[in-house]
Amino acid sequence: MESKFSINYHLTGGETGPEGEMPLALLAARIIEIATLHADSLGVGYKAMISDDQAWVLSRLSIEMERYPKIDEDYSIATWVETFNRRFSERNFEIFDAEGHTIGYARSMWAAINLKTRGFGSLDVVSAISDVVIDRACPIEKTPRLTDPETADKSLAYTFTYRDLDFNRHVNSVAYIRLLLDAWPLDFHDRYRAKRIDVAYIHEARFGDTVELRCCDDGGATSAVILKPGDEPIPVTRMKISWEKR
Amino acid sequence: MESKFSINYHLTGGETGPEGEMPLALLAARIIEIATLHADSLGVGYKAMISDDQAWVLSRLSIEMERYPKIDEDYSIATWVETFNRRFSERNFEIFDAEGHTIGYARSMWAAINLKTRGFGSLDVVSAISDVVIDRACPIEKTPRLTDPETADKSLAYTFTYRDLDFNRHVNSVAYIRLLLDAWPLDFHDRYRAKRIDVAYIHEARFGDTVELRCCDDGGATSAVILKPGDEPIPVTRMKISWEKR
């Protein structure tokens, strides 16, 4: 059982964004990927959960970067489990450049969903995770309690399409991040990069759901919520991005 | 100089589509990626071209699959160059399952763009490719001449956003395929899979361009064109998908 697990990657041209760097959405995808692969390698992944009619769900994600890998650069991601209990498991990540220097960290919080009741499940079936918990905190702050922006500087409608779906037949966790980043034009991204993103996953969205993205800029940060409209709008995802000048 | 180049992959949960298989758009991305990595390894990639104020552009792409990799399945892609001249290079691909059985093939045609004139460039600067040409044809048909559909069963407007851009600051070659696949609802994709796709890349689209996707279904296939509207609409990409029942 490998308590710490890491993968080497190479940022290919086709994966690189218009600023010559790794897009934040791809980084989020890699982080979720290595979490999945580590869990699989420990026998506590998808197969272990589905045998108990459960699935892993990502509840919170925070990423904070000093810098992003550049085109054609090698990088690596290491992951370890910091806490584990019946309801939640916290998994951390460290991102390195080719020379082994740390360029960022991420935190994530995972829970189980009971696929029969669609409610919270139990992590008892994967309790072997306890054996790989490492008492090493992640040096970035935990995901804060995210609230809905009081006012909306921006309000955009979006309907989830085929490209947004994952194998659970719900909207992919990364699709919400892509949607948020799309709220700014290219010249904004050319001037600012995301220093940190916090995401709280609250309700699942599905194919064909039309949602409203509401954003409020507050100095160097943006608070956002994705809502399913209705008499009582349902929050799908709350997010916060801190920007820094390039 | 490795004439034949291959990479092993693993289809992770986060990459898998709602039918439990590799999405066609991801397969196209992998095919472009391995072409890029092989060219880089031969010293005839991005760096060689940019030193001559040129860049590689994908002109045509055809993919034909017997089946797609499934969730958590290992697969590999091999690539080789079939032809090379001053203007074009044809590069083929074979896709294998974990046991080494062929599950699909792809063909691609690449040209050079002169970054100063934005016109056709010359492949003289990468003539070392001649040394790795393998006289092995790809068993699938070449990309046919694609024409605009005469009538449009479907017409959809789409505006390219930040997510669609690549490091050349143009719309990513894969974004057009994603846009086409999004023209059908989930239940269609649940019933049919793309047996083959042909793509002809004609003009580049950029951030903020609003295009029209026109599709015409003809029995088991769909012809499509992405147009920049105007007095004389400009074709951006022509595509054809052949469907098969799952």
XYZ file of C-alpha atoms in Angstrom:
492
model
C 0.000 0.000 0.000
C 1.615 3.197 -1.182
C 0.657 6.001 1.186
C 2.053 8.585 -1.160
C 1.391 8.257 -4.840
C 2.670 10.394 -7.670
C 2.474 10.596 -11.437
C 4.724 12.364 -13.927
C 3.042 14.315 -16.689
C 4.077 16.303 -19.724
C 2.068 19.359 -20.821
C 1.540 18.767 -24.542
C 0.844 21.506 -27.072
C -2.725 20.379 -27.588
C -3.439 20.658 -23.871
C -1.953 24.126 -23.483
C -4.098 27.240 -23.162
C -3.756 30.518 -25.079
C -1.274 31.939 -22.532
C 1.111 29.029 -23.125
C 0.267 27.505 -19.739
C -1.696 24.595 -18.340
C -5.379 25.533 -18.166
C -6.826 25.492 -14.650
C -9.613 23.169 -15.803
C -7.040 20.601 -17.001
C -5.187 20.861 -13.693
C -8.435 20.180 -11.841
C -9.032 17.186 -14.112
C -5.524 15.819 -13.405
C -6.025 16.250 -9.658
C -9.292 14.320 -9.766
C -7.607 11.737 -12.002
C -4.688 11.039 -9.687
C -7.045 10.807 -6.713
C -9.000 8.177 -8.646
C -5.890 6.263 -9.700
C -4.440 6.244 -6.200
C -7.745 4.995 -4.771
C -7.900 2.311 -7.495
C -4.339 1.189 -6.717
C -5.284 0.824 -3.045
C -8.417 -1.183 -3.869
C -10.636 1.567 -2.452
C -11.748 3.101 -5.738
C -14.766 2.917 -7.987
C -14.983 -0.899 -7.969
C -14.906 -1.175 -4.177
C -17.618 1.462 -3.849
C -19.907 0.154 -6.597
C -19.839 -3.313 -5.003
C -21.654 -1.592 -2.126
C -24.011 0.404 -4.429
C -22.044 3.537 -3.659
C -19.847 5.976 -5.526
C -17.235 8.534 -4.555
C -18.345 12.143 -4.864
C -16.112 15.171 -4.764
C -17.471 17.567 -2.174
C -14.857 20.327 -2.047
C -11.795 21.270 -4.042
C -9.238 24.051 -3.536
C -6.216 24.644 -5.749
C -3.544 27.258 -5.118
C -0.704 27.754 -7.583
C 2.554 29.690 -7.483
C 2.799 29.154 -11.200
C 1.370 26.778 -13.809
C 3.316 24.315 -15.978
C 4.192 25.783 -19.368
C 3.936 24.249 -22.821
C 6.149 21.168 -23.231
C 7.102 21.234 -19.552
C 7.211 18.095 -17.417
C 5.429 18.262 -14.098
C 4.280 15.830 -11.479
C 1.503 15.558 -8.941
C 1.748 13.736 -5.620
C -1.243 12.889 -3.471
C -1.839 11.627 0.057
C -4.796 11.168 2.391
C -4.779 13.505 5.393
C -7.951 12.425 7.177
C -10.492 9.632 6.958
C -13.729 8.947 8.802
C -17.047 7.264 8.036
C -18.408 10.264 6.181
C -15.472 12.092 4.657
C -11.915 11.714 3.471
C -9.557 14.621 2.891
C -6.976 14.136 0.176
C -4.163 16.590 -0.556
C -1.980 17.211 -3.576
C 1.390 18.797 -4.268
C 2.320 19.895 -7.777
C 6.000 19.943 -8.791
C 7.923 21.275 -11.752
C 10.475 19.171 -13.654
C 13.217 20.066 -11.140
C 11.115 18.906 -8.215
C 10.273 22.398 -6.961
C 6.787 22.805 -5.545
C 4.626 25.013 -7.759
C 1.263 24.507 -6.076
C -0.963 22.578 -3.709
C -4.520 21.359 -3.685
C -6.971 20.092 -1.113
C -10.024 17.947 -1.709
C -12.836 16.497 0.382
C -14.585 13.323 -0.742
C -17.759 11.624 0.442
C -19.840 8.609 -0.565
C -23.175 8.741 -2.310
C -25.600 5.872 -1.882
C -26.691 5.133 -5.441
C -30.024 3.655 -4.307
C -31.164 6.492 -2.053
C -29.084 9.242 -3.769
C -28.264 10.382 -0.224
C -25.040 10.344 1.782
C -23.377 6.958 1.951
C -20.817 5.448 4.305
C -17.091 5.007 3.758
C -17.014 1.831 5.894
C -16.485 -0.315 2.805
C -13.206 1.483 2.074
C -11.972 1.701 5.659
C -8.597 0.338 4.482
C -7.881 3.983 3.697
C -7.159 4.441 7.427
C -3.915 2.538 6.861
C -2.562 5.108 4.422
C -3.502 8.300 6.270
C -0.407 10.490 6.578
C -0.254 13.089 9.295
C 0.968 15.770 6.964
C -1.186 18.841 6.568
C -1.368 20.729 3.305
C 0.150 24.212 3.670
C -2.732 25.980 1.910
C -5.896 27.028 3.732
C -8.837 24.659 3.843
C -11.761 25.340 1.529
C -13.649 28.173 3.243
C -17.428 28.209 3.684
C -18.571 29.637 0.369
C -21.695 31.773 0.245
C -23.814 33.040 -2.620
C -22.704 36.436 -3.946
C -25.073 39.111 -2.613
C -25.190 40.948 -5.912
C -24.423 39.707 -9.411
C -22.083 41.719 -11.648
C -22.580 39.054 -14.255
C -25.381 36.619 -14.905
C -25.040 34.038 -17.666
C -27.335 31.224 -18.732
C -25.849 27.909 -19.824
C -27.381 24.582 -20.810
C -25.282 21.491 -20.114
C -24.599 19.421 -23.230
C -23.149 16.031 -24.082
C -19.550 17.215 -23.664
C -20.202 18.098 -20.011
C -21.182 14.598 -18.879
C -19.082 12.021 -17.102
C -19.497 8.269 -16.774
C -21.894 8.755 -13.852
C -24.136 10.456 -16.445
C -23.991 13.692 -14.448
C -22.178 16.899 -15.201
C -18.415 16.419 -14.777
C -16.866 18.169 -11.755
C -14.537 20.054 -14.082
C -17.372 21.368 -16.281
C -18.395 23.897 -13.609
C -14.860 25.295 -13.512
C -14.823 25.571 -17.317
C -18.148 27.378 -17.214
C -16.872 29.862 -14.636
C -13.651 30.603 -16.549
C -15.682 31.166 -19.712
C -17.352 34.161 -18.041
C -14.317 36.309 -18.941
C -12.993 37.246 -22.363
C -9.563 36.250 -23.636
C -7.965 39.627 -22.855
C -8.879 39.280 -19.162
C -7.208 35.854 -19.004
C -4.195 37.333 -20.788
C -3.863 39.866 -17.956
C -4.845 37.772 -14.924
C -4.363 34.206 -13.818
C -6.214 32.273 -11.157
C -3.998 32.231 -8.060
C -6.499 30.097 -6.172
C -9.856 28.466 -6.776
C -12.268 27.071 -4.205
C -15.186 24.910 -5.264
C -18.040 23.493 -3.174
C -20.103 20.858 -4.984
C -23.651 20.950 -3.608
C -26.139 19.427 -6.061
C -25.610 17.479 -9.238
C -26.589 18.922 -12.594
C -27.641 16.715 -15.506
C -27.848 16.706 -19.272
C -30.071 19.503 -20.556
C -30.250 21.413 -17.260
C -30.202 25.142 -17.884
C -28.386 26.910 -15.081
C -27.591 30.488 -14.181
C -24.028 31.463 -13.339
C -23.943 34.506 -11.049
C -20.611 36.199 -10.394
C -19.652 39.085 -8.161
C -16.198 40.682 -8.367
C -14.777 41.876 -5.080
C -11.367 43.434 -5.570
C -9.000 40.687 -6.617
C -11.471 37.864 -6.210
C -14.709 36.636 -7.758
C -17.474 34.823 -5.889
C -19.798 32.736 -7.990
C -22.734 30.398 -7.744
C -24.292 28.128 -10.341
C -28.040 27.908 -9.743
C -30.810 25.732 -11.107
C -33.539 28.359 -11.520
C -37.040 27.881 -10.097
C -39.311 29.222 -7.393
C -36.607 28.186 -4.981
C -33.367 28.199 -6.973
C -31.116 25.250 -6.139
C -27.380 25.958 -5.746
C -25.389 23.449 -7.792
C -21.861 24.704 -7.162
C -20.366 27.624 -5.264
C -16.933 28.872 -6.303
C -14.410 31.547 -5.511
C -11.444 32.568 -7.633
C -8.581 34.819 -6.477
C -6.868 36.517 -9.399
C -3.310 37.770 -9.723
C -1.811 39.959 -12.408
C 0.377 38.081 -14.871
C 15.042 8.081 -35.033
C 12.054 5.937 -34.197
C 9.963 5.458 -37.338
C 7.141 3.968 -35.347
C 6.169 5.558 -32.075
C 3.590 4.415 -29.576
C 2.209 5.419 -26.205
C 0.284 3.407 -23.628
C -2.717 5.059 -22.040
C -5.281 4.236 -19.387
C -8.860 5.491 -19.709
C -9.568 7.021 -16.299
C -13.020 7.491 -14.823
C -12.865 11.258 -15.178
C -12.143 10.956 -18.893
C -14.938 8.495 -19.595
C -18.193 9.528 -21.271
C -21.744 8.715 -20.171
C -21.775 5.406 -22.098
C -18.749 4.160 -20.148
C -16.476 4.586 -23.168
C -13.753 6.909 -24.378
C -15.349 10.023 -25.888
C -14.537 10.551 -29.566
C -13.303 14.084 -28.803
C -10.756 12.703 -26.323
C -9.595 10.120 -28.861
C -9.079 12.908 -31.406
C -7.113 14.854 -28.788
C -4.909 11.826 -28.061
C -4.269 11.279 -31.765
C -3.178 14.890 -32.209
C -1.115 14.606 -29.033
C 0.841 11.540 -30.106
C 1.484 13.106 -33.527
C 2.926 16.126 -31.725
C 5.031 14.029 -29.348
C 6.426 11.858 -32.144
C 7.328 14.951 -34.167
C 8.958 16.508 -31.077
C 10.972 13.334 -30.455
C 12.235 13.446 -34.042
C 13.192 17.135 -33.778
C 10.603 18.065 -36.401
C 7.947 19.438 -34.077
C 6.801 22.832 -32.847
C 10.298 24.103 -32.061
C 11.728 23.232 -35.474
C 8.820 24.913 -37.210
C 8.701 28.055 -35.069
C 12.423 28.628 -35.716
C 11.323 29.144 -39.329
C 8.269 31.283 -38.383
C 6.016 28.401 -39.234
C 3.632 26.108 -37.408
C 2.103 22.706 -38.086
C -1.578 22.779 -38.994
C -3.893 19.821 -39.116
C -5.614 19.781 -42.473
C -7.591 16.531 -42.425
C -8.440 13.885 -39.878
C -10.335 10.596 -40.228
C -10.924 8.144 -37.399
C -12.603 4.761 -37.772
C -13.209 2.557 -34.740
C -14.294 -1.045 -34.295
C -14.895 -0.238 -30.651
C -13.769 2.380 -28.137
C -11.728 1.782 -24.964
C -13.953 1.338 -21.917
C -13.620 2.827 -18.455
C -10.416 1.749 -16.669
C -9.172 -0.031 -19.785
C -5.586 0.258 -20.985
C -5.111 1.103 -24.647
C -2.277 2.249 -26.844
C -1.844 4.322 -29.967
C 0.913 3.829 -32.525
C 1.734 6.342 -35.234
C 3.835 6.417 -38.384
C 4.369 8.745 -41.337
C 3.124 7.355 -44.649
C 4.008 10.207 -47.015
C 6.007 13.412 -46.930
C 6.511 16.183 -49.469
C 7.139 19.927 -49.385
C 3.499 20.748 -48.763
C 1.945 17.866 -46.886
C 2.714 14.964 -44.627
C 0.322 12.081 -44.052
C 0.472 10.454 -40.645
C -1.427 7.312 -39.677
C -2.468 5.813 -36.371
C -3.446 2.406 -35.072
C -5.339 2.041 -31.815
C -4.923 -1.149 -29.757
C -6.669 -2.621 -26.745
C -4.764 -3.938 -23.730
C -4.246 -7.334 -25.415
C -2.723 -5.726 -28.488
C -5.761 -6.250 -30.726
C -6.426 -3.463 -33.186
C -9.609 -1.566 -32.315
C -9.325 1.303 -34.765
C -7.288 3.350 -37.192
C -6.886 7.026 -38.012
C -5.438 9.055 -40.855
C -4.266 12.655 -40.723
C -2.873 15.188 -43.170
C -0.632 17.985 -41.927
C 0.644 21.137 -43.596
C 2.705 24.163 -42.591
C 1.333 27.639 -42.025
C 3.627 30.613 -42.505
C 3.028 32.668 -39.362
C 4.022 35.922 -41.103
C 1.832 35.642 -44.181
C -0.806 33.317 -42.593
C -0.606 31.398 -45.881
C 0.722 27.942 -46.751
C 4.264 27.326 -45.616
C 6.914 24.831 -46.667
C 7.945 21.630 -44.916
C 11.553 21.959 -46.129
C 12.727 22.823 -42.609
C 11.508 19.417 -41.357
C 12.660 17.362 -44.349
C 14.286 14.902 -41.908
C 10.802 13.378 -41.795
C 11.660 11.697 -45.129
C 13.937 9.361 -43.166
C 11.079 7.946 -41.109
C 8.487 7.470 -43.839
C 7.184 3.904 -43.699
C 5.633 2.366 -46.763
C 2.696 1.007 -44.865
C -0.740 2.237 -45.854
C -3.526 2.629 -43.345
C -6.318 0.127 -44.033
C -9.115 2.709 -43.705
C -10.198 4.928 -46.598
C -8.574 8.324 -47.060
C -10.529 11.390 -45.975
C -13.037 11.922 -48.799
C -13.741 15.303 -50.361
C -16.311 16.748 -47.973
C -18.989 19.067 -49.290
C -21.470 21.363 -47.590
C -24.780 19.673 -46.832
C -27.362 20.771 -49.386
C -30.095 21.139 -46.818
C -29.854 21.619 -43.068
C -31.904 19.384 -40.761
C -30.331 21.218 -37.877
C -28.858 24.685 -37.568
C -27.228 25.731 -34.301
C -25.412 28.935 -33.362
C -22.340 28.752 -31.123
C -19.873 31.358 -29.910
C -16.346 30.128 -29.204
C -15.224 30.818 -25.626
C -12.034 30.637 -23.604
C -12.260 26.863 -23.185
C -12.110 26.344 -26.945
C -8.723 28.006 -27.481
C -5.332 26.377 -27.869
C -1.831 27.766 -27.421
C -1.905 29.178 -30.975
C -4.748 31.375 -29.646
C -7.108 29.844 -32.204
C -9.935 27.414 -31.721
C -8.568 23.954 -30.851
C -8.948 21.301 -33.577
C -10.921 19.161 -31.147
C -13.414 21.923 -30.295
C -15.157 21.514 -33.665
C -15.689 17.816 -33.003
C -17.096 18.596 -29.540
C -19.446 21.150 -31.080
C -20.697 18.636 -33.649
C -21.288 15.885 -31.074
C -23.207 18.357 -28.904
C -25.820 18.658 -31.654
C -27.454 15.428 -30.391
C -29.099 14.738 -27.054
C -27.836 12.135 -24.613
C -30.396 9.500 -25.634
C -29.161 9.587 -29.232
C -25.583 8.974 -28.069
C -26.872 6.172 -25.864
C -28.302 4.468 -28.961
C -25.631 5.261 -31.567
C -21.877 5.569 -31.608
C -19.656 7.224 -34.175
C -18.217 4.452 -36.344
C -16.179 6.936 -38.359
C -15.559 10.661 -38.453
C -13.978 12.712 -41.233
C -12.897 16.289 -40.642
C -11.541 18.853 -43.115
C -10.082 21.943 -41.440
C -10.477 24.897 -43.814
C -10.332 28.228 -41.956
C -9.374 29.014 -38.393
C -11.941 30.320 -35.933
C -11.006 32.597 -33.052
C -12.192 33.690 -29.646
C -15.659 35.243 -29.780
C -16.451 34.099 -33.318
C -20.096 33.133 -33.607
C -20.519 30.288 -36.063
C -23.394 28.312 -37.478
C -23.301 24.521 -37.394
C -25.422 23.033 -40.185
C -26.091 19.305 -40.167
C -27.888 17.067 -42.621
C -28.710 13.457 -41.758
C -28.535 11.013 -44.654
C -29.416 7.516 -43.518
C -26.696 6.335 -41.175
C -24.455 9.355 -41.640
C -24.465 13.080 -40.931
C -22.788 15.717 -43.077
C -21.975 18.984 -41.352
C -20.340 22.325 -41.930
C -19.341 25.024 -39.468
C -19.743 28.430 -41.112
C -18.719 31.943 -40.192
C -21.851 33.831 -41.258
C -21.682 36.896 -43.516
C -22.610 37.980 -47.032
C -20.336 35.186 -48.182
C -20.280 32.639 -45.375
C -16.812 31.194 -44.762
C -16.571 27.443 -44.153
C -14.446 26.769 -41.071
C -14.681 22.986 -40.864
C -16.515 20.316 -42.838
C -17.268 17.021 -41.128
C -18.983 13.722 -41.720
C -19.961 11.168 -39.093
C -21.098 7.613 -39.813
C -23.190 6.223 -36.983
C -23.718 2.635 -35.906
C -26.257 1.232 -33.477
C -24.798 0.311 -30.098
